[in-house]
Amino acid sequence: VCTSRFWFNYRHVANTLSVYRSVKRLGIPDSHIVLMLADDMACNPRNPKPATVFSHKNMELNVYGDDVEVDYRSYEVTVENFLRVLTGRIPPSTPRSKRLLSDDRSNILIYMTGHGGNGFLKFQDSEEITNVELADAFEQMWQKRRYNELLFIIDTCQGASMYERFYSPNIMALASSQVGEDSLSHQPDLGIGVHLMDRYTFYVLEFLEEIHPASQTNMNDLFQVCPKSLCVSTPGHRTDLFQRDPQKVLITDFFGSVRKVEITTETLSLDRDVAGFKSQFPEEELATEPLKYAEQLPVAQIIHQKPKQKDWHPPGGFILGLWALIIMVFFKTYGIKHMKHVF
Amino acid sequence: MAAPLVLVVLAAVTVRAALYRSSLAVFIAERVEVASPLNAWKRVVEGLALLDLGVSPYSGAIFHETPLIIYLFHFLIEYAELVFMITDVLTAVALYLAIQDFNKVVFKKQKLLIELDKYAPDVAELIQTPMEMHYIPLKVALFYLLNPYTVMSCVAKSTCAINNSVIAFFILATIKGSAFLSAVFLALATYQSLYPLTLFAPALLYLLQRQFIPVKLKSKSFWLYTLQYASLYLCSLVVIICLSFFLLNSWDFIPSVYGFILSVPDLTPNIGLFWYFFAEMFEHFSLFFVCVFQINVFFYTIPLAIKLKEHPVFFMFVQLAIISIFKSYPTLGDVALYMAFLPVWSHLYRFLRNIFILSCVLIFCSFLFPVLWHLWIYAGSANSNFYYAITLTFNIGQILLISDYFYAFLRREYYLTHGLHLTRQDGTEAMLVLK
């Protein structure tokens, strides 16, 4: 998500597009990426090289290209839309490309950049999202089982304040600067006239260039990226909500889409394996310890829970009274002599 | 006579069953002409569902049926279609028996008046004979069962059918002469929708006639009988209302049912006159106009009672028609009830002046209702004025029908006593004018 617009915020768009490119390179398809940009750089009248967005003056890498798929562009990048994408509360007419179609086995990477402050991030120069809102949105995602693990990276001034309020499990967060510090941009390009990238993202991208789908680099290495000497600001990270050890978390778990494929030439008998799988699942379910943030019911139980049906019955007195009246009317009209037929 | 009736009943049941199974059932159930906020089936189902969830059905502004209907449908909701078919059949049978008895009464009275020489000498062609009156009850049952309005009402499962059947039983009880039963059924009918209260006067007049008590204000037996009948009626009404209290242990139903009928808060379009007026009226005046409109329904009883005190059953017919035209939420089921009585006065045919125009107006309006509804709501190229115009025309047609029959009836009565060839004082032919 790039939350700024206007020509002088070129670097934010370049940041986002570079991360987008890396993530695509590592295997995540466009259908699994929600890209929110103001998208006013490439065709901006001030762009000396139209239809391009460059990320590094020496690399001259055009991160815009022909196959960028922007899902929310220009004025659609609002706090409301962002929160709706996260929580899934989207009007039914929204196309699939604009939805975050995640479930409880999905790992989600959220990268945000723009202008921020202590506890807020500015969206499009007219509104803000606060860290509390963001934390609540993540909690909603957790309650609705919309993620398995979530990596949140933010590259703004005082970015660490944005992850202070998270309280949902399985979230890891990285920020480019601590509270009270500014994130600085990397270098200007004299031909284009603006700064092309931010420092933190630049070094993160350098780091990501060495990652390929089979690499075993883990999160601890990512935390070391951009020390104070290079970045001037102090990057921060937060792993206390995360249940696995960051040492064991691969970069490709979030940045890439790595399928574990095992090719075999033998034939497998499925009956045996199904039984095997069945016995595996209850163990897996039991292995996750009960979460202390809420008493979580399995989703199936939540869906099928209905209020207990108490059938209403007319009170006995009413029925008695009504039928007594009816019988009285009947006998009044037809005479008592019929009583002997009844009894 | 039973066999043709059974045939008619079978035909009617077949038609209704066929329509229930077809796809038209859903379409008809949503039509506003047959389903008003008072008697739509959707609302009954909703009320019962609310009750199952533990909430009083009167708590929202959806359910406006009486507690006895709740009790009836609580057990019969799966057999709803059967219930409505049986109700229609019962109504038709009740009307059949009632008209059979009424014919006997008319014939006896006619014979008495002929023997007493009350009729003018040249009115032989106006006297009703048993031959032509033989098929009238069957025709009444036929008119009721196979009337497209009734069929649509039944397929829409509108509780108007239950209302009609209670009124039909009331008419049967009145004509058979049982004051007690007629008071009970009238109380039930009033309890369900407020307007049959006006049928008290014709029933009273008929029962007085049967007891040979003349209607004179000074006569003590007249007041005694009136008091008896009125107290029977009021007692049964009070008993039924108190009984309904015990169903839900609350008096909620009184504002929901009677307050709703009288104050007309829901302005869903229907075939009546209220909705359009109150949709565009300022709040300031709405109370005044509600009172005016409601008085309009009850008001005609008194002049009609004075004019038609010798002919209470015709009075009942006219009163039914007035109720179904001027009530706050009329539906086609109400129209069908009084139209069932038209064969009883088929001998007035020669005196009806506007019958061709009237039937054309009524038929065309019935066809135009769904057309203009579609244009207004779905196509968006018309607006409520169009639909209201058709409503107005339909009601004007109905009013003309009633006034035509009224005129024809009175004219026949005049001819019976004064002879067919009227002459003025100077010997030229005279015309009767209804002033």
Tab-separated table of N, CA and C in Angstrom, chain B residues 27 55 60 86 107 155 186 200 212 218 229 238 269 273 278 285-286 323 325 340 344 346 362 378 391 394:
chain	number	residue	atom	x	y	z
B	27	PHE	N	-46.557	-15.160	-7.574
B	27	PHE	CA	-46.843	-13.863	-8.171
B	27	PHE	C	-48.083	-13.247	-7.557
B	55	VAL	N	-40.591	-13.609	20.987
B	55	VAL	CA	-40.905	-12.168	20.986
B	55	VAL	C	-42.383	-12.020	20.685
B	60	GLY	N	-43.423	-5.445	16.536
B	60	GLY	CA	-43.061	-4.624	15.388
B	60	GLY	C	-44.337	-4.142	14.732
B	86	ILE	N	-60.758	-24.945	2.381
B	86	ILE	CA	-61.923	-25.345	3.173
B	86	ILE	C	-62.724	-24.127	3.601
B	107	PHE	N	-90.482	-15.582	-0.487
B	107	PHE	CA	-91.673	-16.128	-1.145
B	107	PHE	C	-92.893	-16.051	-0.248
B	155	VAL	N	-55.603	-18.069	-3.370
B	155	VAL	CA	-54.245	-18.478	-3.746
B	155	VAL	C	-53.216	-17.617	-3.028
B	186	LEU	N	-71.332	-12.221	14.697
B	186	LEU	CA	-71.078	-10.798	14.435
B	186	LEU	C	-69.948	-10.301	15.326
B	200	PHE	N	-74.675	-4.724	12.360
B	200	PHE	CA	-75.563	-4.907	13.505
B	200	PHE	C	-76.970	-4.443	13.158
B	212	PHE	N	-91.756	-10.613	14.282
B	212	PHE	CA	-92.960	-9.811	14.035
B	212	PHE	C	-93.073	-8.648	14.989
B	218	LYS	N	-91.539	3.901	19.792
B	218	LYS	CA	-92.216	3.956	21.080
B	218	LYS	C	-92.514	2.560	21.605
B	229	TYR	N	-80.483	-8.228	22.017
B	229	TYR	CA	-79.534	-8.553	20.954
B	229	TYR	C	-78.222	-7.819	21.155
B	238	VAL	N	-66.917	-8.860	24.324
B	238	VAL	CA	-66.054	-8.685	25.490
B	238	VAL	C	-65.397	-10.009	25.865
B	269	PRO	N	-49.898	0.931	-1.033
B	269	PRO	CA	-51.017	1.077	-1.960
B	269	PRO	C	-51.919	-0.147	-1.960
B	273	LEU	N	-59.079	3.918	-0.878
B	273	LEU	CA	-58.945	5.348	-1.109
B	273	LEU	C	-58.027	6.032	-0.115
B	278	PHE	N	-53.448	10.010	2.387
B	278	PHE	CA	-52.614	10.205	3.562
B	278	PHE	C	-51.147	10.239	3.236
B	285	PHE	N	-53.100	17.788	9.516
B	285	PHE	CA	-54.501	17.510	9.187
B	285	PHE	C	-54.838	16.038	9.233
B	286	SER	N	-53.815	15.189	9.454
B	286	SER	CA	-54.094	13.772	9.222
B	286	SER	C	-55.127	13.246	10.195
B	323	ILE	N	-68.903	-1.304	3.246
B	323	ILE	CA	-67.710	-1.647	4.033
B	323	ILE	C	-66.542	-1.939	3.114
B	325	ILE	N	-65.918	-1.002	0.161
B	325	ILE	CA	-65.399	0.116	-0.633
B	325	ILE	C	-64.652	1.091	0.252
B	340	ALA	N	-70.968	-11.883	-4.512
B	340	ALA	CA	-71.635	-13.181	-4.500
B	340	ALA	C	-73.126	-13.025	-4.358
B	344	VAL	N	-78.944	-12.888	-6.208
B	344	VAL	CA	-80.175	-12.848	-5.428
B	344	VAL	C	-81.086	-11.751	-5.965
B	346	SER	N	-81.163	-10.755	-9.187
B	346	SER	CA	-81.107	-10.786	-10.644
B	346	SER	C	-82.432	-10.366	-11.246
B	362	LEU	N	-65.464	-2.221	-14.307
B	362	LEU	CA	-64.882	-3.112	-13.319
B	362	LEU	C	-63.901	-4.080	-13.957
B	378	TYR	N	-42.051	-1.153	-11.392
B	378	TYR	CA	-40.942	-1.830	-12.059
B	378	TYR	C	-40.380	-1.032	-13.213
B	391	THR	N	-57.499	2.974	-9.087
B	391	THR	CA	-58.196	2.681	-7.836
B	391	THR	C	-59.484	3.483	-7.745
B	394	PHE	N	-62.075	2.185	-10.134
B	394	PHE	CA	-62.632	0.925	-9.641
B	394	PHE	C	-63.649	1.195	-8.551
